Structures are given as C-alpha cells and as structure tokens.
C-alpha cells in the first residue's frame, strides 16, 4: 500500500462502521478499497493516473466495474494529506447515498417508529 492508502486505511476506513476491504480483486482488477455493503470502490490516484495511457486504462476499468453495479470514486493522492477530513466526509456521503438511496418518488427513506 502507498502511504496515502495506509493513512486512509488506518486512520479512517479500518474502523468505519460499514466494512471495507483493501486491495480487493474484483473480476481480475485490484481495487484500492471495496465496500460490498455499498457496492463502492475507492481508488486513490497518484500522478501516474493522469497520463494518457493510464487514463484510458482507468476508463476501461471503471466502465467494466460499473457494469457490475459498482460505484467508483477516485480521489487524488494529494487530497488525502491536504484535505483528509474532506476526503473522509466525501466517502461517508458516498457510502450513505449507496446504502440509503432516495425513493424514486422523492420521499425520504422510512426511519421507523409510528
């Protein structure tokens, strides 16, 4: 794992209330972090991901994983250290949106109780 992946794992995802796995193989692709409950993949991208060939590969990979019903979020490595709380909030929002989708009619999710 990169230092950014270690920071995100040990300081947030490892103890997150919804289980994440790290370095998960999905259909032949290794993803940085995976949450089966939210069907969510988190990818931390270093500068190499912004080169033409890598961007093309990432797009093919993303499309393949999306066909499996997964949502892929990409976070630049530099954000992990410069905006860690923002990264954690972004992930938390993504997990909650995936696990508690809005009603198609626009009604809020049922919270229980009468």
mmCIF file of N, CA and C in Angstrom:
data_model
loop_
_atom_site.group_PDB
_atom_site.id
_atom_site.type_symbol
_atom_site.label_atom_id
_atom_site.label_comp_id
_atom_site.label_asym_id
_atom_site.label_seq_id
_atom_site.Cartn_x
_atom_site.Cartn_y
_atom_site.Cartn_z
ATOM 1 N N UNK A 1 0.846 -1.189 0.000
ATOM 2 C CA UNK A 1 0.000 0.000 0.000
ATOM 3 C C UNK A 1 0.886 1.245 0.000
ATOM 4 N N UNK A 2 0.370 2.288 -0.644
ATOM 5 C CA UNK A 2 1.080 3.561 -0.637
ATOM 6 C C UNK A 2 0.877 4.243 0.715
ATOM 7 N N UNK A 3 1.642 5.278 0.967
ATOM 8 C CA UNK A 3 1.479 5.996 2.240
ATOM 9 C C UNK A 3 0.093 6.626 2.331
ATOM 10 N N UNK A 4 -0.459 7.059 1.207
ATOM 11 C CA UNK A 4 -1.808 7.631 1.205
ATOM 12 C C UNK A 4 -2.850 6.562 1.520
ATOM 13 N N UNK A 5 -2.688 5.383 0.934
ATOM 14 C CA UNK A 5 -3.603 4.281 1.223
ATOM 15 C C UNK A 5 -3.516 3.863 2.691
ATOM 16 N N UNK A 6 -2.315 3.793 3.219
ATOM 17 C CA UNK A 6 -2.147 3.434 4.632
ATOM 18 C C UNK A 6 -2.828 4.468 5.535
ATOM 19 N N UNK A 7 -2.644 5.741 5.224
ATOM 20 C CA UNK A 7 -3.260 6.805 6.026
ATOM 21 C C UNK A 7 -4.787 6.671 6.000
ATOM 22 N N UNK A 8 -5.355 6.517 4.815
ATOM 23 C CA UNK A 8 -6.815 6.393 4.713
ATOM 24 C C UNK A 8 -7.303 5.131 5.421
ATOM 25 N N UNK A 9 -6.585 4.036 5.261
ATOM 26 C CA UNK A 9 -6.984 2.776 5.881
ATOM 27 C C UNK A 9 -6.902 2.838 7.411
ATOM 28 N N UNK A 10 -5.731 3.173 7.924
ATOM 29 C CA UNK A 10 -5.525 3.109 9.372
ATOM 30 C C UNK A 10 -6.211 4.231 10.144
ATOM 31 N N UNK A 11 -6.421 5.356 9.490
ATOM 32 C CA UNK A 11 -6.994 6.495 10.203
ATOM 33 C C UNK A 11 -8.463 6.743 9.903
ATOM 34 N N UNK A 12 -9.067 5.893 9.041
ATOM 35 C CA UNK A 12 -10.494 6.084 8.759
ATOM 36 C C UNK A 12 -11.209 4.778 8.397
ATOM 37 N N UNK A 13 -10.849 4.152 7.298
ATOM 38 C CA UNK A 13 -11.638 3.027 6.777
ATOM 39 C C UNK A 13 -11.597 1.782 7.655
ATOM 40 N N UNK A 14 -10.481 1.535 8.307
ATOM 41 C CA UNK A 14 -10.340 0.320 9.125
ATOM 42 C C UNK A 14 -11.409 0.243 10.208
ATOM 43 N N UNK A 15 -11.770 1.380 10.774
ATOM 44 C CA UNK A 15 -12.752 1.412 11.856
ATOM 45 C C UNK A 15 -14.103 1.977 11.416
ATOM 46 N N UNK A 16 -14.271 2.181 10.128
ATOM 47 C CA UNK A 16 -15.534 2.720 9.623
ATOM 48 C C UNK A 16 -16.653 1.728 9.947
ATOM 49 N N UNK A 17 -17.852 2.214 10.292
ATOM 50 C CA UNK A 17 -18.920 1.299 10.719
ATOM 51 C C UNK A 17 -19.415 0.333 9.634
ATOM 52 N N UNK A 18 -19.186 0.647 8.379
ATOM 53 C CA UNK A 18 -19.520 -0.272 7.289
ATOM 54 C C UNK A 18 -18.191 -0.847 6.807
ATOM 55 N N UNK A 19 -18.136 -2.162 6.677
ATOM 56 C CA UNK A 19 -16.866 -2.836 6.406
ATOM 57 C C UNK A 19 -16.304 -2.532 5.025
ATOM 58 N N UNK A 20 -15.029 -2.188 5.012
ATOM 59 C CA UNK A 20 -14.249 -2.011 3.788
ATOM 60 C C UNK A 20 -13.168 -3.074 3.744
ATOM 61 N N UNK A 21 -12.801 -3.480 2.546
ATOM 62 C CA UNK A 21 -11.658 -4.359 2.317
ATOM 63 C C UNK A 21 -10.625 -3.566 1.540
ATOM 64 N N UNK A 22 -9.371 -3.916 1.702
ATOM 65 C CA UNK A 22 -8.326 -3.233 0.937
ATOM 66 C C UNK A 22 -7.711 -4.205 -0.051
ATOM 67 N N UNK A 23 -7.249 -3.670 -1.155
ATOM 68 C CA UNK A 23 -6.611 -4.457 -2.202
ATOM 69 C C UNK A 23 -7.466 -5.661 -2.606
ATOM 70 N N UNK A 24 -8.717 -5.405 -2.923
ATOM 71 C CA UNK A 24 -9.680 -6.452 -3.280
ATOM 72 C C UNK A 24 -9.623 -6.721 -4.785
ATOM 73 N N UNK A 25 -9.565 -7.993 -5.142
ATOM 74 C CA UNK A 25 -9.613 -8.379 -6.555
ATOM 75 C C UNK A 25 -11.075 -8.537 -6.953
ATOM 76 N N UNK A 26 -11.465 -7.793 -7.978
ATOM 77 C CA UNK A 26 -12.833 -7.867 -8.498
ATOM 78 C C UNK A 26 -12.746 -8.080 -10.000
ATOM 79 N N UNK A 27 -13.171 -9.254 -10.431
ATOM 80 C CA UNK A 27 -13.207 -9.585 -11.854
ATOM 81 C C UNK A 27 -11.860 -9.322 -12.544
ATOM 82 N N UNK A 28 -10.779 -9.665 -11.864
ATOM 83 C CA UNK A 28 -9.448 -9.519 -12.440
ATOM 84 C C UNK A 28 -8.772 -8.180 -12.195
ATOM 85 N N UNK A 29 -9.472 -7.245 -11.604
ATOM 86 C CA UNK A 29 -8.906 -5.931 -11.291
ATOM 87 C C UNK A 29 -8.688 -5.816 -9.783
ATOM 88 N N UNK A 30 -7.564 -5.254 -9.380
ATOM 89 C CA UNK A 30 -7.300 -4.997 -7.964
ATOM 90 C C UNK A 30 -7.722 -3.562 -7.678
ATOM 91 N N UNK A 31 -8.666 -3.417 -6.756
ATOM 92 C CA UNK A 31 -9.113 -2.071 -6.377
ATOM 93 C C UNK A 31 -8.489 -1.716 -5.031
ATOM 94 N N UNK A 32 -8.300 -0.427 -4.803
ATOM 95 C CA UNK A 32 -7.657 0.006 -3.559
ATOM 96 C C UNK A 32 -8.507 -0.353 -2.349
ATOM 97 N N UNK A 33 -9.787 0.039 -2.375
ATOM 98 C CA UNK A 33 -10.694 -0.237 -1.259
ATOM 99 C C UNK A 33 -12.064 -0.601 -1.810
ATOM 100 N N UNK A 34 -12.736 -1.538 -1.132
ATOM 101 C CA UNK A 34 -14.039 -2.011 -1.597
ATOM 102 C C UNK A 34 -14.975 -2.191 -0.407
ATOM 103 N N UNK A 35 -16.190 -1.699 -0.578
ATOM 104 C CA UNK A 35 -17.244 -1.868 0.419
ATOM 105 C C UNK A 35 -18.393 -2.619 -0.248
ATOM 106 N N UNK A 36 -18.571 -3.884 0.124
ATOM 107 C CA UNK A 36 -19.626 -4.689 -0.508
ATOM 108 C C UNK A 36 -21.012 -4.191 -0.126
ATOM 109 N N UNK A 37 -21.179 -3.718 1.111
ATOM 110 C CA UNK A 37 -22.481 -3.228 1.551
ATOM 111 C C UNK A 37 -22.989 -2.065 0.733
ATOM 112 N N UNK A 38 -22.085 -1.217 0.297
ATOM 113 C CA UNK A 38 -22.456 -0.045 -0.501
ATOM 114 C C UNK A 38 -22.147 -0.242 -1.981
ATOM 115 N N UNK A 39 -21.566 -1.406 -2.333
ATOM 116 C CA UNK A 39 -21.141 -1.653 -3.709
ATOM 117 C C UNK A 39 -20.311 -0.469 -4.215
ATOM 118 N N UNK A 40 -19.295 -0.116 -3.418
ATOM 119 C CA UNK A 40 -18.495 1.074 -3.640
ATOM 120 C C UNK A 40 -17.014 0.717 -3.709
ATOM 121 N N UNK A 41 -16.337 1.293 -4.700
ATOM 122 C CA UNK A 41 -14.896 1.151 -4.863
ATOM 123 C C UNK A 41 -14.275 2.524 -4.676
ATOM 124 N N UNK A 42 -13.211 2.588 -3.895
ATOM 125 C CA UNK A 42 -12.455 3.822 -3.723
ATOM 126 C C UNK A 42 -11.079 3.606 -4.325
ATOM 127 N N UNK A 43 -10.709 4.485 -5.221
ATOM 128 C CA UNK A 43 -9.394 4.457 -5.841
ATOM 129 C C UNK A 43 -8.653 5.732 -5.487
ATOM 130 N N UNK A 44 -7.441 5.587 -4.976
ATOM 131 C CA UNK A 44 -6.576 6.736 -4.737
ATOM 132 C C UNK A 44 -5.622 6.840 -5.920
ATOM 133 N N UNK A 45 -5.590 8.000 -6.537
ATOM 134 C CA UNK A 45 -4.829 8.175 -7.765
ATOM 135 C C UNK A 45 -3.613 9.066 -7.575
ATOM 136 N N UNK A 46 -2.447 8.499 -7.868
ATOM 137 C CA UNK A 46 -1.214 9.271 -7.901
ATOM 138 C C UNK A 46 -1.065 9.927 -9.263
ATOM 139 N N UNK A 47 0.013 10.651 -9.442
ATOM 140 C CA UNK A 47 0.215 11.420 -10.672
ATOM 141 C C UNK A 47 0.239 10.547 -11.928
ATOM 142 N N UNK A 48 0.658 9.293 -11.799
ATOM 143 C CA UNK A 48 0.723 8.407 -12.960
ATOM 144 C C UNK A 48 -0.661 8.174 -13.577
ATOM 145 N N UNK A 49 -1.707 8.343 -12.796
ATOM 146 C CA UNK A 49 -3.064 8.128 -13.307
ATOM 147 C C UNK A 49 -3.528 9.264 -14.211
ATOM 148 N N UNK A 50 -2.765 10.332 -14.282
ATOM 149 C CA UNK A 50 -3.155 11.468 -15.108
ATOM 150 C C UNK A 50 -2.402 11.487 -16.437
ATOM 151 N N UNK A 51 -1.663 10.424 -16.723
ATOM 152 C CA UNK A 51 -1.006 10.265 -18.018
ATOM 153 C C UNK A 51 -1.987 9.599 -18.975
ATOM 154 N N UNK A 52 -1.850 9.890 -20.264
ATOM 155 C CA UNK A 52 -2.823 9.460 -21.273
ATOM 156 C C UNK A 52 -3.125 7.963 -21.225
ATOM 157 N N UNK A 53 -2.093 7.124 -21.265
ATOM 158 C CA UNK A 53 -2.317 5.668 -21.269
ATOM 159 C C UNK A 53 -3.023 5.200 -20.003
ATOM 160 N N UNK A 54 -2.618 5.729 -18.876
ATOM 161 C CA UNK A 54 -3.237 5.340 -17.604
ATOM 162 C C UNK A 54 -4.684 5.803 -17.539
ATOM 163 N N UNK A 55 -4.950 6.980 -18.062
ATOM 164 C CA UNK A 55 -6.328 7.487 -18.052
ATOM 165 C C UNK A 55 -7.230 6.603 -18.912
ATOM 166 N N UNK A 56 -6.724 6.159 -20.056
ATOM 167 C CA UNK A 56 -7.501 5.270 -20.929
ATOM 168 C C UNK A 56 -7.761 3.932 -20.234
ATOM 169 N N UNK A 57 -6.734 3.366 -19.608
ATOM 170 C CA UNK A 57 -6.878 2.109 -18.882
ATOM 171 C C UNK A 57 -7.881 2.264 -17.736
ATOM 172 N N UNK A 58 -7.757 3.349 -16.979
ATOM 173 C CA UNK A 58 -8.668 3.587 -15.851
ATOM 174 C C UNK A 58 -10.110 3.704 -16.334
ATOM 175 N N UNK A 59 -10.317 4.320 -17.491
ATOM 176 C CA UNK A 59 -11.677 4.474 -18.016
ATOM 177 C C UNK A 59 -12.273 3.110 -18.387
ATOM 178 N N UNK A 60 -11.494 2.266 -19.037
ATOM 179 C CA UNK A 60 -11.963 0.917 -19.399
ATOM 180 C C UNK A 60 -12.280 0.124 -18.132
ATOM 181 N N UNK A 61 -11.396 0.195 -17.181
ATOM 182 C CA UNK A 61 -11.559 -0.497 -15.898
ATOM 183 C C UNK A 61 -12.802 -0.001 -15.170
ATOM 184 N N UNK A 62 -12.985 1.311 -15.114
ATOM 185 C CA UNK A 62 -14.148 1.902 -14.457
ATOM 186 C C UNK A 62 -15.439 1.443 -15.125
ATOM 187 N N UNK A 63 -15.479 1.477 -16.442
ATOM 188 C CA UNK A 63 -16.685 1.037 -17.146
ATOM 189 C C UNK A 63 -16.998 -0.422 -16.850
ATOM 190 N N UNK A 64 -15.974 -1.261 -16.807
ATOM 191 C CA UNK A 64 -16.186 -2.680 -16.506
ATOM 192 C C UNK A 64 -16.757 -2.861 -15.096
ATOM 193 N N UNK A 65 -16.177 -2.176 -14.138
ATOM 194 C CA UNK A 65 -16.646 -2.295 -12.755
ATOM 195 C C UNK A 65 -18.049 -1.715 -12.586
ATOM 196 N N UNK A 66 -18.366 -0.653 -13.308
ATOM 197 C CA UNK A 66 -19.707 -0.077 -13.242
ATOM 198 C C UNK A 66 -20.747 -1.045 -13.807
ATOM 199 N N UNK A 67 -20.369 -1.822 -14.805
ATOM 200 C CA UNK A 67 -21.295 -2.828 -15.353
ATOM 201 C C UNK A 67 -21.636 -3.895 -14.318
ATOM 202 N N UNK A 68 -20.794 -4.044 -13.322
ATOM 203 C CA UNK A 68 -21.052 -4.987 -12.229
ATOM 204 C C UNK A 68 -21.925 -4.357 -11.141
ATOM 205 N N UNK A 69 -22.327 -3.110 -11.355
ATOM 206 C CA UNK A 69 -23.178 -2.416 -10.395
ATOM 207 C C UNK A 69 -22.415 -1.635 -9.337
ATOM 208 N N UNK A 70 -21.115 -1.479 -9.531
ATOM 209 C CA UNK A 70 -20.293 -0.783 -8.548
ATOM 210 C C UNK A 70 -20.191 0.701 -8.873
ATOM 211 N N UNK A 71 -20.110 1.498 -7.828
ATOM 212 C CA UNK A 71 -19.811 2.921 -7.985
ATOM 213 C C UNK A 71 -18.331 3.085 -7.666
ATOM 214 N N UNK A 72 -17.629 3.806 -8.536
ATOM 215 C CA UNK A 72 -16.206 4.016 -8.350
ATOM 216 C C UNK A 72 -15.979 5.494 -8.052
ATOM 217 N N UNK A 73 -15.304 5.772 -6.944
ATOM 218 C CA UNK A 73 -14.913 7.150 -6.675
ATOM 219 C C UNK A 73 -13.395 7.212 -6.693
ATOM 220 N N UNK A 74 -12.900 8.246 -7.326
ATOM 221 C CA UNK A 74 -11.462 8.441 -7.473
ATOM 222 C C UNK A 74 -11.055 9.674 -6.686
ATOM 223 N N UNK A 75 -10.016 9.518 -5.895
ATOM 224 C CA UNK A 75 -9.535 10.603 -5.049
ATOM 225 C C UNK A 75 -8.050 10.793 -5.339
ATOM 226 N N UNK A 76 -7.646 12.010 -5.698
ATOM 227 C CA UNK A 76 -6.220 12.250 -5.920
ATOM 228 C C UNK A 76 -5.431 12.061 -4.617
ATOM 229 N N UNK A 77 -4.269 11.433 -4.725
ATOM 230 C CA UNK A 77 -3.425 11.171 -3.553
ATOM 231 C C UNK A 77 -3.182 12.415 -2.715
ATOM 232 N N UNK A 78 -2.924 13.534 -3.363
ATOM 233 C CA UNK A 78 -2.575 14.737 -2.606
ATOM 234 C C UNK A 78 -3.711 15.194 -1.699
ATOM 235 N N UNK A 79 -4.951 14.858 -2.027
ATOM 236 C CA UNK A 79 -6.096 15.244 -1.195
ATOM 237 C C UNK A 79 -6.093 14.501 0.146
ATOM 238 N N UNK A 80 -5.530 13.304 0.162
ATOM 239 C CA UNK A 80 -5.533 12.505 1.396
ATOM 240 C C UNK A 80 -4.772 13.228 2.509
ATOM 241 N N UNK A 81 -3.691 13.897 2.160
ATOM 242 C CA UNK A 81 -2.924 14.618 3.177
ATOM 243 C C UNK A 81 -3.332 16.079 3.306
ATOM 244 N N UNK A 82 -3.752 16.694 2.213
ATOM 245 C CA UNK A 82 -4.070 18.127 2.297
ATOM 246 C C UNK A 82 -5.501 18.400 2.754
ATOM 247 N N UNK A 83 -6.392 17.405 2.600
ATOM 248 C CA UNK A 83 -7.802 17.608 2.944
ATOM 249 C C UNK A 83 -8.402 16.310 3.475
ATOM 250 N N UNK A 84 -7.763 15.725 4.478
ATOM 251 C CA UNK A 84 -8.184 14.412 4.972
ATOM 252 C C UNK A 84 -9.632 14.415 5.470
ATOM 253 N N UNK A 85 -10.026 15.414 6.209
ATOM 254 C CA UNK A 85 -11.408 15.441 6.716
ATOM 255 C C UNK A 85 -12.403 15.552 5.558
ATOM 256 N N UNK A 86 -12.051 16.298 4.538
ATOM 257 C CA UNK A 86 -12.921 16.394 3.363
ATOM 258 C C UNK A 86 -13.033 15.071 2.626
ATOM 259 N N UNK A 87 -11.915 14.352 2.506
ATOM 260 C CA UNK A 87 -11.919 13.032 1.872
ATOM 261 C C UNK A 87 -12.814 12.079 2.665
ATOM 262 N N UNK A 88 -12.674 12.086 3.982
ATOM 263 C CA UNK A 88 -13.484 11.201 4.837
ATOM 264 C C UNK A 88 -14.966 11.544 4.714
ATOM 265 N N UNK A 89 -15.295 12.809 4.694
ATOM 266 C CA UNK A 89 -16.699 13.231 4.530
ATOM 267 C C UNK A 89 -17.243 12.792 3.180
ATOM 268 N N UNK A 90 -16.443 12.949 2.147
ATOM 269 C CA UNK A 90 -16.839 12.550 0.791
ATOM 270 C C UNK A 90 -17.153 11.050 0.740
ATOM 271 N N UNK A 91 -16.290 10.242 1.343
ATOM 272 C CA UNK A 91 -16.502 8.797 1.381
ATOM 273 C C UNK A 91 -17.755 8.476 2.185
ATOM 274 N N UNK A 92 -17.919 9.106 3.338
ATOM 275 C CA UNK A 92 -19.089 8.871 4.182
ATOM 276 C C UNK A 92 -20.381 9.194 3.432
ATOM 277 N N UNK A 93 -20.403 10.297 2.719
ATOM 278 C CA UNK A 93 -21.586 10.675 1.930
ATOM 279 C C UNK A 93 -21.850 9.633 0.845
ATOM 280 N N UNK A 94 -20.793 9.205 0.153
ATOM 281 C CA UNK A 94 -20.950 8.207 -0.916
ATOM 282 C C UNK A 94 -21.501 6.895 -0.370
ATOM 283 N N UNK A 95 -20.996 6.434 0.775
ATOM 284 C CA UNK A 95 -21.491 5.192 1.383
ATOM 285 C C UNK A 95 -22.962 5.349 1.750
ATOM 286 N N UNK A 96 -23.301 6.443 2.410
ATOM 287 C CA UNK A 96 -24.686 6.653 2.836
ATOM 288 C C UNK A 96 -25.647 6.768 1.654
ATOM 289 N N UNK A 97 -25.227 7.423 0.597
ATOM 290 C CA UNK A 97 -26.082 7.521 -0.592
ATOM 291 C C UNK A 97 -26.318 6.156 -1.219
ATOM 292 N N UNK A 98 -25.282 5.320 -1.237
ATOM 293 C CA UNK A 98 -25.412 3.986 -1.836
ATOM 294 C C UNK A 98 -26.244 3.052 -0.963
ATOM 295 N N UNK A 99 -26.151 3.201 0.336
ATOM 296 C CA UNK A 99 -26.866 2.291 1.229
ATOM 297 C C UNK A 99 -28.282 2.766 1.546
ATOM 298 N N UNK A 100 -28.556 4.034 1.334
ATOM 299 C CA UNK A 100 -29.868 4.619 1.606
ATOM 300 C C UNK A 100 -30.316 5.456 0.413
ATOM 301 N N UNK A 101 -30.556 4.793 -0.725
ATOM 302 C CA UNK A 101 -30.915 5.570 -1.920
ATOM 303 C C UNK A 101 -32.249 6.280 -1.726
ATOM 304 N N UNK A 102 -32.407 7.459 -2.345
ATOM 305 C CA UNK A 102 -33.679 8.165 -2.230
ATOM 306 C C UNK A 102 -34.780 7.404 -2.952
ATOM 307 N N UNK A 103 -35.978 7.565 -2.482
ATOM 308 C CA UNK A 103 -37.159 6.974 -3.107
ATOM 309 C C UNK A 103 -37.340 7.622 -4.482
ATOM 310 N N UNK A 104 -37.651 6.836 -5.529
ATOM 311 C CA UNK A 104 -37.830 7.415 -6.860
ATOM 312 C C UNK A 104 -38.929 8.489 -6.900
ATOM 313 N N UNK A 105 -39.878 8.404 -5.973
ATOM 314 C CA UNK A 105 -40.954 9.393 -5.939
ATOM 315 C C UNK A 105 -40.538 10.639 -5.171
ATOM 316 N N UNK A 106 -39.335 10.629 -4.617
ATOM 317 C CA UNK A 106 -38.838 11.779 -3.903
ATOM 318 C C UNK A 106 -39.144 11.786 -2.419
ATOM 319 N N UNK A 107 -39.687 10.688 -1.914
ATOM 320 C CA UNK A 107 -40.000 10.598 -0.484
ATOM 321 C C UNK A 107 -38.735 10.235 0.295
ATOM 322 N N UNK A 108 -38.570 10.791 1.483
ATOM 323 C CA UNK A 108 -37.399 10.414 2.280
ATOM 324 C C UNK A 108 -37.488 8.952 2.716
ATOM 325 N N UNK A 109 -36.357 8.302 2.975
ATOM 326 C CA UNK A 109 -36.401 6.912 3.433
ATOM 327 C C UNK A 109 -37.130 6.795 4.766
ATOM 328 N N UNK A 110 -37.821 5.661 4.948
ATOM 329 C CA UNK A 110 -38.550 5.394 6.186
ATOM 330 C C UNK A 110 -37.554 5.279 7.333
ATOM 331 N N UNK A 111 -37.792 5.976 8.426
ATOM 332 C CA UNK A 111 -36.888 5.970 9.564
ATOM 333 C C UNK A 111 -37.361 5.067 10.700
ATOM 334 N N UNK A 112 -38.527 4.475 10.581
ATOM 335 C CA UNK A 112 -39.046 3.577 11.607
ATOM 336 C C UNK A 112 -39.867 4.311 12.651
ATOM 337 N N UNK A 113 -40.585 3.544 13.444
ATOM 338 C CA UNK A 113 -41.416 4.131 14.507
ATOM 339 C C UNK A 113 -42.733 4.637 13.973
ATOM 340 N N UNK A 114 -43.693 4.723 14.847
ATOM 341 C CA UNK A 114 -45.021 5.264 14.479
ATOM 342 C C UNK A 114 -45.491 6.213 15.518
#
